[in-house]
Amino acid sequence: MPATLQLQRAAATTAAATRTGHKQSQTTVNTWRVPLTWDTPVPDYVSCYHTRILGPNQCCSVVVQTINAPVSSVWSVVRRFDNPQAYKHFVKSCHVIDGDGNVGTLREVHVVSGLPAASSTERLEILDDEQHVLSFSVVGGVHRLNNYRSVTTLHASPNGNGTVVVESYVVDVPPGNTTEDTCSFVDTIVRCNLQSLARIAGKKARNSQISITS
C-alpha cells in the first residue's frame, strides 16, 4: 500500500514558492507515490515519475518549487547534466567522465567544503526533452548518500506563465542517522538548489523578454 504523505507550505520568496513533502522510511519493501494534495495541479504523467519502490532502511521526500519563468527557460538550465553548478551552489565542479550527454553518461561532482561529502559519481538515468524530465543516480564517490536517486520534472503552472518543478528522491538512511535527520539534510540541499534555479531562470526569462521588446 502506498505510504501516505502530505505536503506543507514552506517559506516563499517573491520569485517562487517552495513546498516540501513529509518523509517516510521503510523496514520492508514498499511503494511510495508523491501525493497530489498541494494546491498546484500536477498532471498524471508527472506523478508517475515520482512513484518509487522503497527498500529496507530507505527514505524519500519531495520538494515542489514554482518559478516565474516559462518551462523552456527553466529546462534549458536543468537539462545541462554536465553543468549542475549553474544553479546548484553546493557543487564546486563537475566533469563528464564517460558519455556524450545522453542517458548513461557519468559525471564526477565535487562539492564545496563544509558538507559531509567530497565527491560523487552520478549516472544520467532519464533525459526527456519532450516531457521535461531528468533523473540521475549516485553510483560512487566519497559521501554518505548511498543508493541516492533523484527525479526532477517540469510542467507549466495553471496560469500558463510559469513553471512547477517537482524533485523527489530516495536514499539509504546512513548508519547512525535517523530518517528525519537524513531527509532534513537532503531536503535543505534540494530546496536551496531549486530556489537558486528560480532566481536564475527568472532572470534569464526577464532578460529574454527585454531583448524581444527592445
XYZ file of C-alpha atoms in Angstrom:
214
model
C 0.000 0.000 0.000
C 1.390 3.465 -0.821
C 2.748 5.292 2.184
C 0.558 8.305 2.954
C 2.338 11.648 2.734
C 1.155 15.203 2.837
C 2.743 18.417 1.652
C 3.171 21.512 3.721
C 3.780 25.099 2.661
C 7.262 26.384 3.315
C 8.729 29.856 3.128
C 8.084 31.668 -0.138
C 10.099 34.335 -1.918
C 8.774 36.899 -4.337
C 10.065 34.802 -7.206
C 8.851 31.387 -6.127
C 7.083 29.259 -3.554
C 8.605 26.039 -2.253
C 6.762 23.062 -0.794
C 8.287 20.033 0.822
C 6.802 16.592 1.293
C 6.881 14.813 4.605
C 9.129 11.797 4.655
C 8.661 8.133 5.168
C 11.156 5.323 5.734
C 10.543 1.615 5.400
C 11.907 -1.508 7.037
C 10.352 -3.599 4.252
C 9.993 -3.020 0.515
C 7.096 -0.671 -0.191
C 5.796 1.723 -2.837
C 5.742 5.484 -2.330
C 3.808 7.860 -4.555
C 4.021 11.617 -4.358
C 0.569 12.709 -3.136
C -1.423 15.172 -5.199
C -2.579 17.197 -2.197
C -0.887 20.543 -2.780
C -2.795 23.405 -4.361
C -0.885 23.324 -7.657
C -2.370 20.744 -10.052
C 0.055 18.051 -11.199
C -0.549 16.085 -14.418
C -0.827 12.325 -14.129
C 2.258 11.766 -16.260
C 4.263 13.830 -13.767
C 3.140 11.871 -10.708
C 4.113 8.614 -12.425
C 7.744 9.698 -12.464
C 7.630 10.230 -8.717
C 6.397 6.774 -7.761
C 9.202 4.913 -6.011
C 9.960 1.458 -4.690
C 11.488 1.805 -1.237
C 13.840 -0.838 0.087
C 14.623 -1.549 3.718
C 16.037 1.432 5.633
C 15.401 3.872 2.811
C 13.638 7.210 2.963
C 12.231 9.565 0.372
C 10.877 13.047 0.067
C 9.768 15.659 -2.458
C 10.265 19.398 -2.892
C 7.997 21.459 -5.145
C 9.040 24.850 -6.496
C 7.039 27.310 -8.562
C 9.059 29.590 -10.825
C 8.031 32.775 -12.614
C 9.530 31.705 -15.915
C 8.371 29.562 -18.841
C 9.208 25.869 -18.904
C 11.621 26.385 -21.800
C 13.761 28.801 -19.774
C 13.856 26.562 -16.709
C 14.511 23.415 -18.719
C 17.452 24.991 -20.530
C 19.198 25.195 -17.143
C 18.035 21.900 -15.616
C 18.823 19.688 -18.623
C 22.538 20.503 -18.535
C 23.729 17.329 -16.830
C 27.294 18.487 -17.468
C 26.794 21.801 -15.650
C 24.830 21.334 -12.394
C 26.849 24.103 -10.740
C 24.907 26.593 -12.876
C 22.283 26.565 -10.131
C 23.482 24.064 -7.529
C 25.709 26.253 -5.415
C 26.958 23.395 -3.252
C 28.660 21.953 -6.348
C 32.224 23.200 -6.760
C 32.995 21.488 -10.046
C 31.651 18.852 -12.430
C 33.398 16.804 -15.105
C 31.871 14.336 -17.531
C 33.953 11.168 -17.249
C 32.063 8.969 -19.709
C 29.343 9.526 -22.292
C 28.114 12.269 -24.590
C 25.310 13.786 -22.515
C 22.723 11.141 -23.296
C 21.291 8.545 -20.900
C 24.107 6.549 -19.316
C 26.519 9.498 -19.152
C 28.650 9.589 -15.996
C 29.742 12.768 -14.264
C 32.040 13.364 -11.300
C 30.838 16.082 -8.982
C 32.953 17.758 -6.304
C 31.147 19.663 -3.579
C 32.138 22.700 -1.546
C 33.860 22.289 1.789
C 31.767 22.070 4.938
C 29.490 19.274 3.707
C 29.784 15.655 4.902
C 30.952 14.624 1.428
C 33.769 15.281 -1.003
C 32.628 13.937 -4.352
C 30.046 11.767 -6.056
C 29.890 9.851 -9.302
C 26.473 10.203 -10.903
C 24.785 8.497 -13.842
C 22.150 10.107 -16.048
C 19.094 7.829 -15.980
C 16.433 9.896 -17.786
C 16.695 12.924 -20.072
C 13.351 13.628 -21.736
C 13.283 16.905 -23.661
C 9.641 16.454 -24.612
C 8.161 15.895 -21.157
C 10.953 17.777 -19.361
C 12.203 15.025 -17.064
C 15.717 14.498 -15.723
C 16.801 11.717 -13.395
C 20.189 10.709 -12.067
C 21.536 8.187 -9.587
C 24.646 8.285 -7.419
C 26.845 5.290 -8.232
C 30.084 6.126 -6.439
C 32.177 8.745 -4.706
C 33.034 9.874 -1.188
C 29.751 10.649 0.552
C 27.050 9.129 2.766
C 24.122 9.195 0.333
C 24.174 5.588 -0.812
C 21.666 4.490 -3.471
C 20.540 8.071 -3.970
C 18.284 8.600 -6.973
C 16.608 11.849 -7.919
C 13.877 12.664 -10.446
C 13.115 16.229 -11.486
C 10.085 17.093 -13.607
C 8.896 20.393 -15.040
C 5.408 21.316 -16.173
C 3.565 24.544 -16.867
C 1.810 26.250 -13.975
C -2.008 26.525 -14.178
C -1.901 30.098 -15.478
C 0.497 29.052 -18.230
C 3.012 31.784 -17.383
C 5.259 29.871 -15.015
C 6.774 26.506 -14.232
C 6.216 23.963 -11.493
C 9.319 21.957 -10.626
C 8.875 18.711 -8.714
C 12.012 16.998 -7.419
C 11.770 13.757 -5.477
C 14.425 11.377 -4.267
C 15.019 8.108 -2.487
C 18.160 7.327 -0.491
C 19.507 4.916 2.123
C 19.415 6.141 5.714
C 23.097 6.144 6.780
C 24.057 4.065 9.821
C 23.776 6.139 12.959
C 21.274 8.568 11.408
C 17.507 8.748 11.579
C 15.056 9.136 8.730
C 14.298 12.647 9.931
C 17.993 13.606 10.008
C 18.603 12.239 6.538
C 15.595 13.830 4.863
C 16.074 17.122 6.670
C 19.618 17.349 5.317
C 18.744 16.357 1.736
C 15.577 18.484 1.702
C 17.640 21.526 2.658
C 20.074 20.931 -0.198
C 17.304 20.339 -2.747
C 15.301 23.337 -1.559
C 18.316 25.637 -1.810
C 19.053 24.318 -5.292
C 15.514 24.924 -6.517
C 15.339 28.397 -5.021
C 18.585 29.184 -6.803
C 17.113 27.750 -10.008
C 14.085 30.029 -9.578
C 16.287 33.123 -9.377
C 18.482 32.151 -12.326
C 15.661 31.022 -14.636
C 13.547 34.013 -13.684
C 16.376 36.398 -14.527
C 17.030 34.573 -17.790
C 13.361 34.859 -18.770
C 13.264 38.579 -17.938
C 16.406 39.260 -19.963
C 14.955 37.325 -22.883
C 11.760 39.377 -22.732
C 13.745 42.621 -22.666
C 15.697 41.507 -25.737
C 12.487 40.774 -27.608
C 10.840 44.100 -26.799
C 13.917 46.296 -27.274
